[in-house]
Amino acid sequence: FFFKEIMIKRYGFPLKQATASTTGEYISELTSGFVRKLTKTTGNNYNIHRSNRAKEGLYHGKDVRFGNTVSHSHTKTRRSWHPNVQNKRVWSDTLNDWVRFKMTTTAMKEIDNIGGVDMYLLSMDNATVKDSNYVTKIRSLIASKLFHQGLLHEVIVKKMGYHKNPPPKIEEDNTSQSLKKEKP
């Protein structure tokens, strides 16, 4: 019970494991309660700069950090800490295909927690997504496919702007071909 309250407070909905038979129902159920923005900038919005590398992948708020290496004699030497970035391919239930991303291990854990890359991309705020053409493209493919299946909640429909301009219907062949043409 306590865990469920924490998940509702943290994500805006209780988490559960998705099965292959209930994936569509699971996505529509989860998208009904989105309030949380998963990718926030580090430093409580004081640091709004993101590196170009972080803009092109799923970094989940992680970026290069800078500081000093302090020796025994207290000589300070500048150094940097890089996030743990992996080239990863993740399965998209909506697109029925693998999608490649550069992502941090924090983003991988969050994708597992939230229930898949589809839900993760739909829950990202527009300011984070607009920096990367590839992330924007995959997110709009997922959202338009769910919109035409009737599984996209009205909150995300408004967030994506589909209440004003519905997306064109995408055929199955074009989706898989466009994913194979462009890779990050």
Coordinates of C-alpha atoms in Angstrom, one line a residue:
F1 CA 0.0 0.0 0.0
F2 CA 2.8 2.4 0.9
F3 CA 4.7 1.6 -2.3
K4 CA 1.6 2.3 -4.3
E5 CA 1.2 5.8 -2.7
I6 CA 4.9 6.5 -3.5
M7 CA 4.5 5.5 -7.1
I8 CA 1.3 7.7 -7.5
K9 CA 3.1 10.6 -5.9
R10 CA 6.3 10.1 -8.0
Y11 CA 4.8 9.2 -11.4
G12 CA 1.2 10.2 -11.2
F13 CA 0.0 6.6 -11.5
P14 CA 0.6 3.2 -9.9
L15 CA 3.1 1.0 -11.8
K16 CA 2.5 -2.6 -12.8
Q17 CA 4.0 -5.1 -15.2
A18 CA 2.7 -5.1 -18.7
T19 CA 2.0 -8.3 -20.5
A20 CA 2.0 -8.8 -24.2
S21 CA -1.8 -9.4 -24.3
T22 CA -2.7 -6.3 -22.4
T23 CA -0.2 -3.9 -23.9
G24 CA -2.7 -1.6 -25.6
E25 CA -5.0 -1.5 -22.5
Y26 CA -1.9 -1.0 -20.3
I27 CA -0.8 2.0 -22.4
S28 CA -4.2 3.7 -22.4
E29 CA -4.5 3.1 -18.6
L30 CA -1.1 4.5 -17.9
T31 CA -1.5 7.6 -20.2
S32 CA -4.7 8.5 -18.4
G33 CA -2.8 9.9 -15.3
F34 CA 0.3 11.6 -16.6
V35 CA 1.2 14.7 -14.5
R36 CA 5.0 14.2 -13.9
K37 CA 7.7 15.4 -16.3
L38 CA 10.3 12.7 -16.2
T39 CA 13.2 14.7 -17.6
K40 CA 14.1 17.7 -15.4
T41 CA 17.2 19.7 -15.7
T42 CA 19.8 19.2 -13.0
G43 CA 20.2 21.7 -10.2
N44 CA 16.4 22.4 -9.7
N45 CA 16.1 24.4 -13.0
Y46 CA 19.1 26.7 -12.2
N47 CA 21.2 24.9 -14.8
I48 CA 19.2 24.8 -18.0
H49 CA 22.2 24.2 -20.3
R50 CA 22.4 20.8 -21.9
S51 CA 25.4 19.6 -23.9
N52 CA 24.9 18.8 -27.6
R53 CA 25.6 15.2 -26.8
A54 CA 22.8 15.1 -24.2
K55 CA 20.4 16.7 -26.6
E56 CA 20.7 13.9 -29.1
G57 CA 19.9 11.0 -26.8
L58 CA 17.9 9.9 -23.8
Y59 CA 20.1 11.2 -20.9
H60 CA 17.3 11.6 -18.3
G61 CA 18.7 14.9 -16.9
K62 CA 22.3 13.5 -16.7
D63 CA 25.1 15.5 -18.4
V64 CA 28.9 16.1 -18.1
R65 CA 29.8 17.5 -14.6
F66 CA 33.0 19.4 -13.9
G67 CA 35.1 19.7 -10.8
N68 CA 38.5 19.3 -9.3
T69 CA 40.8 16.3 -8.6
V70 CA 42.4 17.2 -5.2
S71 CA 45.8 15.6 -4.6
H72 CA 47.5 14.8 -1.3
S73 CA 49.1 18.3 -1.4
H74 CA 45.7 19.9 -2.1
T75 CA 46.7 20.8 -5.6
K76 CA 43.4 21.2 -7.6
T77 CA 43.4 19.9 -11.1
R78 CA 40.3 20.4 -13.3
R79 CA 38.5 17.3 -14.5
S80 CA 35.1 16.1 -15.7
W81 CA 32.7 13.3 -15.0
H82 CA 30.9 11.8 -17.9
P83 CA 27.5 10.1 -17.7
N84 CA 27.3 6.3 -18.3
V85 CA 26.0 6.4 -21.9
Q86 CA 25.3 3.2 -23.7
N87 CA 24.2 2.6 -27.3
K88 CA 21.0 0.6 -26.8
R89 CA 18.2 -0.7 -28.9
V90 CA 14.8 -0.9 -27.1
W91 CA 11.6 -2.6 -28.2
S92 CA 8.7 -0.3 -29.0
D93 CA 5.4 -2.1 -28.5
T94 CA 3.5 0.5 -30.5
L95 CA 5.8 0.4 -33.5
N96 CA 6.5 -3.4 -33.2
D97 CA 10.1 -2.8 -34.0
W98 CA 13.5 -2.1 -32.3
V99 CA 14.5 1.6 -31.9
R100 CA 18.1 2.6 -31.3
F101 CA 19.1 5.4 -28.8
K102 CA 22.1 6.6 -27.0
M103 CA 20.9 6.5 -23.4
T104 CA 22.2 6.7 -19.9
T105 CA 21.8 3.8 -17.5
T106 CA 19.5 6.1 -15.4
A107 CA 17.2 6.4 -18.5
M108 CA 17.3 2.6 -18.9
K109 CA 16.1 2.1 -15.3
E110 CA 13.4 4.7 -15.8
I111 CA 12.2 3.1 -19.0
D112 CA 11.9 -0.2 -17.1
N113 CA 10.1 1.5 -14.2
I114 CA 7.6 3.3 -16.3
G115 CA 6.8 0.4 -18.6
G116 CA 8.6 0.8 -21.9
V117 CA 10.2 3.3 -24.2
D118 CA 6.7 4.3 -25.6
M119 CA 5.5 5.6 -22.2
Y120 CA 8.9 7.2 -21.5
L121 CA 8.9 9.2 -24.7
L122 CA 5.3 10.3 -24.4
S123 CA 5.9 11.5 -20.8
M124 CA 8.9 13.7 -21.7
D125 CA 8.3 17.4 -21.8
N126 CA 8.3 19.2 -25.2
A127 CA 11.3 21.4 -24.3
T128 CA 13.5 18.3 -23.8
V129 CA 12.3 16.6 -26.9
K130 CA 12.5 19.5 -29.4
D131 CA 16.4 19.6 -29.2
S132 CA 16.7 16.2 -31.0
N133 CA 15.2 15.5 -34.4
Y134 CA 15.5 11.8 -34.0
V135 CA 13.8 11.7 -30.5
T136 CA 11.1 14.0 -31.9
K137 CA 10.5 11.8 -34.9
I138 CA 10.2 8.5 -32.9
R139 CA 8.0 10.2 -30.3
S140 CA 5.6 11.6 -33.0
L141 CA 5.5 8.2 -34.7
I142 CA 4.5 6.5 -31.5
A143 CA 2.0 9.2 -30.6
S144 CA 0.4 9.3 -34.0
K145 CA 0.0 5.5 -34.1
L146 CA -1.5 5.4 -30.6
F147 CA -3.8 8.4 -31.6
H148 CA -5.2 6.5 -34.6
Q149 CA -5.7 3.4 -32.5
G150 CA -7.7 5.5 -30.0
L151 CA -5.3 4.6 -27.1
L152 CA -3.8 8.1 -26.6
H153 CA -5.2 9.9 -23.6
E154 CA -6.6 13.5 -24.1
V155 CA -3.9 15.0 -21.9
I156 CA -1.2 13.7 -24.2
V157 CA -3.3 14.6 -27.3
K158 CA -3.4 18.2 -26.2
K159 CA 0.3 18.1 -25.3
M160 CA 1.2 16.8 -28.7
G161 CA -1.2 19.3 -30.4
Y162 CA -3.3 16.7 -32.0
H163 CA -6.6 18.3 -30.8
K164 CA -6.0 21.1 -33.3
N165 CA -4.1 19.2 -36.1
P166 CA -4.6 15.4 -36.1
P167 CA -1.6 13.6 -37.5
P168 CA -1.8 11.8 -40.9
K169 CA -2.3 8.1 -40.7
I170 CA 1.0 6.2 -41.1
E171 CA 1.1 2.8 -42.8
E172 CA 3.0 -0.1 -41.3
D173 CA 5.6 -0.4 -44.2
N174 CA 6.5 3.3 -44.0
T175 CA 7.1 3.2 -40.3
S176 CA 9.6 0.3 -40.4
Q177 CA 11.4 1.7 -43.5
S178 CA 11.8 5.2 -42.0
L179 CA 13.2 3.7 -38.8
K180 CA 15.8 1.7 -40.8
K181 CA 16.8 4.7 -42.9
E182 CA 17.7 7.1 -40.1
K183 CA 19.7 5.9 -37.2
P184 CA 21.3 8.3 -34.6

